mmCIF file of C-alpha atoms in Angstrom:
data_model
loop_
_atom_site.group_PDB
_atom_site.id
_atom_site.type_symbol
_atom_site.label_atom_id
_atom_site.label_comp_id
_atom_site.label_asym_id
_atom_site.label_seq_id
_atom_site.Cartn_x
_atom_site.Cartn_y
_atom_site.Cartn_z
ATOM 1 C CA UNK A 3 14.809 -30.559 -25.976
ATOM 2 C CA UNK A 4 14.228 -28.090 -22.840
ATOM 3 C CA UNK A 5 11.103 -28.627 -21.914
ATOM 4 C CA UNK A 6 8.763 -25.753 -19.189
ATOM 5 C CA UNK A 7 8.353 -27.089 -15.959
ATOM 6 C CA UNK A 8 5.166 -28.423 -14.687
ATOM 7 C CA UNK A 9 2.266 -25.981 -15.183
ATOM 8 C CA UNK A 10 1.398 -27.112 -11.333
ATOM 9 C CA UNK A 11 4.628 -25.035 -10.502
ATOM 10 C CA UNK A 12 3.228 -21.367 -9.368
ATOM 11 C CA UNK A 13 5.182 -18.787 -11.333
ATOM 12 C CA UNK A 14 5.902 -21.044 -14.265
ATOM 13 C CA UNK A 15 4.584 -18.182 -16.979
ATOM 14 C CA UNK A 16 4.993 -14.513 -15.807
ATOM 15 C CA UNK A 17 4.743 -11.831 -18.001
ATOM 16 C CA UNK A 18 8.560 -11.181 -17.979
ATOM 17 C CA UNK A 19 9.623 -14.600 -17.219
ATOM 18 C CA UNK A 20 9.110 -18.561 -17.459
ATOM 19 C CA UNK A 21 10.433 -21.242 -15.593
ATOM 20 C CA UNK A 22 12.431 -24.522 -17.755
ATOM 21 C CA UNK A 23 13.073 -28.013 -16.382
ATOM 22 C CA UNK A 24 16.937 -28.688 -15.568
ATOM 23 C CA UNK A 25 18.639 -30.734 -18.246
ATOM 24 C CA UNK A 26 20.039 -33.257 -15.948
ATOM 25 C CA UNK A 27 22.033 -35.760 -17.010
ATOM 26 C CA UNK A 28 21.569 -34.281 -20.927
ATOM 27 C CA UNK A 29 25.206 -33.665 -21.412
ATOM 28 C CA UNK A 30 27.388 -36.926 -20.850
ATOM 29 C CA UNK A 31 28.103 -37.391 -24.187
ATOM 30 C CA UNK A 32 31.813 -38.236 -24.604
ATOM 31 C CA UNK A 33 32.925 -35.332 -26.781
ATOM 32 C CA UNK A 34 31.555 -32.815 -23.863
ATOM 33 C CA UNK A 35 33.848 -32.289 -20.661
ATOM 34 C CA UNK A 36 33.537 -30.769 -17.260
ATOM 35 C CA UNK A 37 35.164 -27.464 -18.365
ATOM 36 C CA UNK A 38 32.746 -26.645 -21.880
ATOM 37 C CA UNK A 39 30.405 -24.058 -20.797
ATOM 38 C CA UNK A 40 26.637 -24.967 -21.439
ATOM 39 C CA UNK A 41 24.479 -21.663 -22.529
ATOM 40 C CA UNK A 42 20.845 -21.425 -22.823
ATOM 41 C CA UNK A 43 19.882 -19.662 -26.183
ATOM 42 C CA UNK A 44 16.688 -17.313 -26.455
ATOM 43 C CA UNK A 45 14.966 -16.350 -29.079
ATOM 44 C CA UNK A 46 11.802 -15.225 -31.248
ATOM 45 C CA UNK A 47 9.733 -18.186 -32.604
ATOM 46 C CA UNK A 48 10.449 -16.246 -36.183
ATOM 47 C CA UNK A 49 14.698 -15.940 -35.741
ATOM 48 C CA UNK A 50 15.590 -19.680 -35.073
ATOM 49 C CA UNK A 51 16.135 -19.764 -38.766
ATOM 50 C CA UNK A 52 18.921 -17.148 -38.340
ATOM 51 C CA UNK A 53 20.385 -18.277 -35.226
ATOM 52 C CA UNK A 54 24.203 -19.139 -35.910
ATOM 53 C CA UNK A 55 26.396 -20.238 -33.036
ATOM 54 C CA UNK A 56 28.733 -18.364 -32.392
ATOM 55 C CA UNK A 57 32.821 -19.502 -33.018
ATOM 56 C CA UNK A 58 34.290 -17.360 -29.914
ATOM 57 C CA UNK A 59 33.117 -16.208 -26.351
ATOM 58 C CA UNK A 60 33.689 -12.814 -27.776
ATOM 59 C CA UNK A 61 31.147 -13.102 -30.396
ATOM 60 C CA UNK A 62 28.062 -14.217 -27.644
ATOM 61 C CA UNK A 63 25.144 -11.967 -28.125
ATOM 62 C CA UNK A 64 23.818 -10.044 -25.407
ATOM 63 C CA UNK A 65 20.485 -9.289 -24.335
ATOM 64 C CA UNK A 66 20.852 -5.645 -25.276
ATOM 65 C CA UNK A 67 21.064 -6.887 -28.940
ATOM 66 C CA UNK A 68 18.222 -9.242 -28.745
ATOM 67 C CA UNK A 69 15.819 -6.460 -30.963
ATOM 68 C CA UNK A 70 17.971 -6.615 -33.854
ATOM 69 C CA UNK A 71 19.418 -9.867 -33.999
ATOM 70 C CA UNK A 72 16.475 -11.607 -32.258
ATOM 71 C CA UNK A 73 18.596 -14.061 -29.895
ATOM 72 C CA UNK A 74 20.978 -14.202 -27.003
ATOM 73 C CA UNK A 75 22.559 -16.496 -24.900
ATOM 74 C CA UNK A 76 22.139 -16.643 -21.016
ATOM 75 C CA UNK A 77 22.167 -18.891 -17.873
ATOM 76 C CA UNK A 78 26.197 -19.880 -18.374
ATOM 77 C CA UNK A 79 26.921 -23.555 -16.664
ATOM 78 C CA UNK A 80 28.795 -26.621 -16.887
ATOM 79 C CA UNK A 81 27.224 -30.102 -17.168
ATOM 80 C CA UNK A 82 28.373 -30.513 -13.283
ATOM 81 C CA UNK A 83 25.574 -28.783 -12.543
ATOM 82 C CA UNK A 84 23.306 -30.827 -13.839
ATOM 83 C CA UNK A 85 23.948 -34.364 -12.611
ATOM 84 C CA UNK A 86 21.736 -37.225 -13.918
ATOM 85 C CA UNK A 87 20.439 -37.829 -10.479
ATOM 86 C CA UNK A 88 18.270 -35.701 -8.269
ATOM 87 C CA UNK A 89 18.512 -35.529 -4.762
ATOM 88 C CA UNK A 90 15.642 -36.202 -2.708
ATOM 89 C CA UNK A 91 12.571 -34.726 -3.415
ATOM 90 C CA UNK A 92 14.107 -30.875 -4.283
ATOM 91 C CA UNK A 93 12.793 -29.222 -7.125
ATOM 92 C CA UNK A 94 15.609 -27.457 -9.680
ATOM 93 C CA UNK A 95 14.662 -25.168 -12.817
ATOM 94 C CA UNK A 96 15.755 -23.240 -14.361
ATOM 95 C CA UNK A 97 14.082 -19.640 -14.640
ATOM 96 C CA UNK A 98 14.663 -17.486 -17.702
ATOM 97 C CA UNK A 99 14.446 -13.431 -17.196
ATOM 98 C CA UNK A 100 14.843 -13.748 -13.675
ATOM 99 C CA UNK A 101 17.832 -11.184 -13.186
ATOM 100 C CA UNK A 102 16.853 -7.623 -12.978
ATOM 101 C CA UNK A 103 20.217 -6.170 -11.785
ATOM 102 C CA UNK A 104 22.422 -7.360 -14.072
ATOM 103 C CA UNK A 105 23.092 -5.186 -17.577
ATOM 104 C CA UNK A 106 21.788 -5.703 -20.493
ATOM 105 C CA UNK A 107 25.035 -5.085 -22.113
ATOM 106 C CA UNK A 108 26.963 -7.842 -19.925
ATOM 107 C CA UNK A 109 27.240 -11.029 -21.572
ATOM 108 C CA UNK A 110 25.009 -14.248 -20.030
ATOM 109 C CA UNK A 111 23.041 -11.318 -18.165
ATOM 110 C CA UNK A 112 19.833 -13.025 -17.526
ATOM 111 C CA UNK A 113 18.002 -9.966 -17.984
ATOM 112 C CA UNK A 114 13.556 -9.663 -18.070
ATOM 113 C CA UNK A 115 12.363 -10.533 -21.280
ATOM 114 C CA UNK A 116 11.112 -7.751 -22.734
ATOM 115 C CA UNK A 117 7.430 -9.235 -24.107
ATOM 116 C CA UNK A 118 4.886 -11.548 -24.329
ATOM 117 C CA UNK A 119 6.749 -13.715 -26.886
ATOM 118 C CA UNK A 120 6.604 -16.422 -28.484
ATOM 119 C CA UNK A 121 9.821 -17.280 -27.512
ATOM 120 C CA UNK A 122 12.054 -20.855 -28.311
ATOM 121 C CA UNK A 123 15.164 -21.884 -26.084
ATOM 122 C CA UNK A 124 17.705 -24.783 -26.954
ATOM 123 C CA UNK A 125 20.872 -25.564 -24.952
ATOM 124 C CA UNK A 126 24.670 -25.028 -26.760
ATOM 125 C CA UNK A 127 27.668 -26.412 -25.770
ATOM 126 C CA UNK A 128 30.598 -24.346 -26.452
ATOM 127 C CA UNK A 129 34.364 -24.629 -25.903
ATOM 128 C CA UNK A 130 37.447 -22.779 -26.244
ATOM 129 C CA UNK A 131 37.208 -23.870 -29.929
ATOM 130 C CA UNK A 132 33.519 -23.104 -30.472
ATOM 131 C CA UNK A 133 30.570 -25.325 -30.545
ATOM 132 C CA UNK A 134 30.636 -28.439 -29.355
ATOM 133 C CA UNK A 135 26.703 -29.615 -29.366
ATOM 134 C CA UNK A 136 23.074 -28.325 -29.029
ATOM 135 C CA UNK A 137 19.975 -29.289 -28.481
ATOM 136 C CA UNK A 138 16.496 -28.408 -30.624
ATOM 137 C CA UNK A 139 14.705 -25.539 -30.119
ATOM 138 C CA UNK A 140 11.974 -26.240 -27.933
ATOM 139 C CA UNK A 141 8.378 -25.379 -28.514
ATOM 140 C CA UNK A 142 6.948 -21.494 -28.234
ATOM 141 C CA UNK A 143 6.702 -20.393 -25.145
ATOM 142 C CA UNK A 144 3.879 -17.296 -24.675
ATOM 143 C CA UNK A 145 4.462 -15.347 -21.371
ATOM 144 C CA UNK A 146 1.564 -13.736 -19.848
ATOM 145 C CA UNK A 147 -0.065 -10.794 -20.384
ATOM 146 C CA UNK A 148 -1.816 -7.879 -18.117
ATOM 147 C CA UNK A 149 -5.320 -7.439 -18.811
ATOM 148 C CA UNK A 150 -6.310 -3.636 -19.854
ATOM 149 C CA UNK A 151 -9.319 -2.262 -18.109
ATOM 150 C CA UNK A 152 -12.290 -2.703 -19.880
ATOM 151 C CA UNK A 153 -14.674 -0.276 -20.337
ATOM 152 C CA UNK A 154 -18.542 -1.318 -18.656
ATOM 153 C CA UNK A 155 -21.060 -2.454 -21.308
ATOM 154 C CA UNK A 156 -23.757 -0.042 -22.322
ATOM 155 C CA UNK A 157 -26.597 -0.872 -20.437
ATOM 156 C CA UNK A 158 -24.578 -1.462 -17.320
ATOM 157 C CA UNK A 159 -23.215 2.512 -17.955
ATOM 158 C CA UNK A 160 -26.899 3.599 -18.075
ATOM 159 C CA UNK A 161 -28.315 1.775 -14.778
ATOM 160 C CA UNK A 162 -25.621 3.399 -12.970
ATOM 161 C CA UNK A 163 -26.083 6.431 -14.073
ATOM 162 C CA UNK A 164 -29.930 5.965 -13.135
ATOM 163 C CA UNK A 165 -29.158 4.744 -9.531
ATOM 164 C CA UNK A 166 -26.487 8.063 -9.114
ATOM 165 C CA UNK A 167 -29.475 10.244 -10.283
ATOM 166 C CA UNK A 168 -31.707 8.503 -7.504
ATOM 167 C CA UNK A 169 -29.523 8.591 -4.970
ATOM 168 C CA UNK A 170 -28.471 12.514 -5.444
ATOM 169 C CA UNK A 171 -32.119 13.260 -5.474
ATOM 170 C CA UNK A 172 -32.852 11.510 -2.132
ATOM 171 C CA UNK A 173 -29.979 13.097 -0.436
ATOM 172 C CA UNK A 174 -31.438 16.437 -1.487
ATOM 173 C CA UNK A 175 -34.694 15.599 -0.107
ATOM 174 C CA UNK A 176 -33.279 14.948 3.220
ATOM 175 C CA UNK A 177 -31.099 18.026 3.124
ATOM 176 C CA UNK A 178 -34.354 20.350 2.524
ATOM 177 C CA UNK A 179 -36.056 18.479 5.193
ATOM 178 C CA UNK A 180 -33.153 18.806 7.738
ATOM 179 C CA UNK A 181 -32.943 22.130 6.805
ATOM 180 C CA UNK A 182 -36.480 22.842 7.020
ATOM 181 C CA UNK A 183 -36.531 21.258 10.352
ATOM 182 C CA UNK A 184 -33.859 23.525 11.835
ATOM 183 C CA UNK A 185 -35.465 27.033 10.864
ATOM 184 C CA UNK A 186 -38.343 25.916 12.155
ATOM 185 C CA UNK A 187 -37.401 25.239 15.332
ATOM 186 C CA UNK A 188 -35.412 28.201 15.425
ATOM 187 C CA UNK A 189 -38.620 30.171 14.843
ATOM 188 C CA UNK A 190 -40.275 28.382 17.455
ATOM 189 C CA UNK A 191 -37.925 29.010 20.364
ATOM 190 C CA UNK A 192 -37.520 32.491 19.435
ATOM 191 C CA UNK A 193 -41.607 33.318 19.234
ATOM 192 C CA UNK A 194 -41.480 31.960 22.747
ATOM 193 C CA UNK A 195 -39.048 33.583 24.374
ATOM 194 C CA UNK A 196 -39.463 36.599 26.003
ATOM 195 C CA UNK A 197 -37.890 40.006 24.856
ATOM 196 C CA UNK A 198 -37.560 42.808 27.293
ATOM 197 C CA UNK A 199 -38.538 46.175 25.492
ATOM 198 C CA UNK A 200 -37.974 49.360 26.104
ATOM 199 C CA UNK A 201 -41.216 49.904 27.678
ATOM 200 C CA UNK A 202 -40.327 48.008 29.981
ATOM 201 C CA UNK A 203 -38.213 50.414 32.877
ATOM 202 C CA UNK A 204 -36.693 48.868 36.047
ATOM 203 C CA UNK A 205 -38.283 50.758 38.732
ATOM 204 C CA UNK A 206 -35.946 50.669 41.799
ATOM 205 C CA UNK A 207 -37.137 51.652 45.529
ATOM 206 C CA UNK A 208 -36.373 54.655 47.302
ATOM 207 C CA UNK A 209 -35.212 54.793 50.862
ATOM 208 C CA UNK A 210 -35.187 57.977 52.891
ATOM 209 C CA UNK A 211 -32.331 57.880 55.431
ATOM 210 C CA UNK A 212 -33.792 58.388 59.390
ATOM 211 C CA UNK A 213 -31.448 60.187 61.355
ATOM 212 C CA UNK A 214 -31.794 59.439 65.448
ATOM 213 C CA UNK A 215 -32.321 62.767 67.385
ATOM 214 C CA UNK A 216 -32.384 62.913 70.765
ATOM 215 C CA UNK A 217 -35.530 63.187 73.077
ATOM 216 C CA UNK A 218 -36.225 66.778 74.528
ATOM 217 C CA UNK A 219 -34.449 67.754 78.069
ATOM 218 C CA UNK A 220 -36.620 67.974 80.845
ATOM 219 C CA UNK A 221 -36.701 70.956 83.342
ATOM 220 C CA UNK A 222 -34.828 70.235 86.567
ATOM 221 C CA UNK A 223 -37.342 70.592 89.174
#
């Protein structure tokens, strides 16, 4: 039965995508070989009932189609990759939506899911012939959801509207006061300085010119 990965795993549940454990070492059942193709089935928690496997490649539903017939199958594979052992300590999941380039309309596109869900997931096993084996449906799977703005509560509307009113009435008591300030020392500097009138004439001195003479001849005696 797939199975999410740990909830410890960051990104597990996104609101377009979740995150499965590999099904290593799942498929070694005799009647499955190397070459059958291993597809992960989607769908709504209310169209498992429906689901029907499908006999040929060409009948595979693709994501596009996932409104009206409410499954599809992705994440195409073979049982080689998913050996029974797991090297080291790496982690290896499986992540369902996780392809946004691919079309919608392309078969085993792994395309965003396209809401919060519930959503179920098995594993089939197909070959040239059809089906070869599946899994059960796992349990729902509810992605996340973003959180609409909520509106402030009543009496946290009307305090700040009280603390706006106060602060708009301050800051037009210090505008008057500021402005108050400046016309009065405008007044002020202009009462004392002073103002030459009309009254008031330049007088400017007058200089006669002296022009040298000489002194009187004397008589030759």
């Amino acid at each position: 039965v797939p199975r999410l990965s740990s909830p410890t795993l960051a990104g597990t549940l996104t609101q377009s995508t979740f995150t499965l454990e590999q099904p290593r070492g799942q498929f070694s059942h005799r009647n499955i070989s190397d070459l059958d193709t291993i597809w992960l089935v989607v769908a709504h928690s209310n169209a498992t009932q429906n689901f029907a496997a499908p006999q040929r490649v060409e009948d595979i539903p693709v994501p596009a189609n996932f409104m009206q017939r409410g499954y599809y199958l992705t994440l195409m594979a073979s049982r080689l990759l998913y050996p029974g052992s797991q090297p080291g300590n790496q982690l290896r999941v499986l992540r369902v939506g996780n392809d946004t380039r691919c079309s919608p309309k392309t078969r085993g596109c792994n395309h965003p899911l396209p809401g919060p869900g519930p959503y179920r997931v098995k594993f089939l096993v197909m070959s040239d012939r059809g089906p070869v084996a599946e899994t059960e449906w796992s349990n729902e799977t509810r992605l996340q959801q973003a959180k609409a703005l909520q509106a402030t509560p009543g009496p946290q509307s009307v305090g700040t509207v009280v603390i706006i009113a106060i602060l708009s009435v301050l800051l037009a008591v210090v505008f008057t006061v500021l402005l108050a300030l400046l016309i009065y020392t405008c007044h002020d500097t202009c009462r004392n300085a002073p103002i030459s009138g009309p009254e008031q004439l330049t007088f400017v001195r007058r200089y006669n010119t002296h022009h040298m003479t000489s002194p009187p001849a004397t008589g030759a005696t």
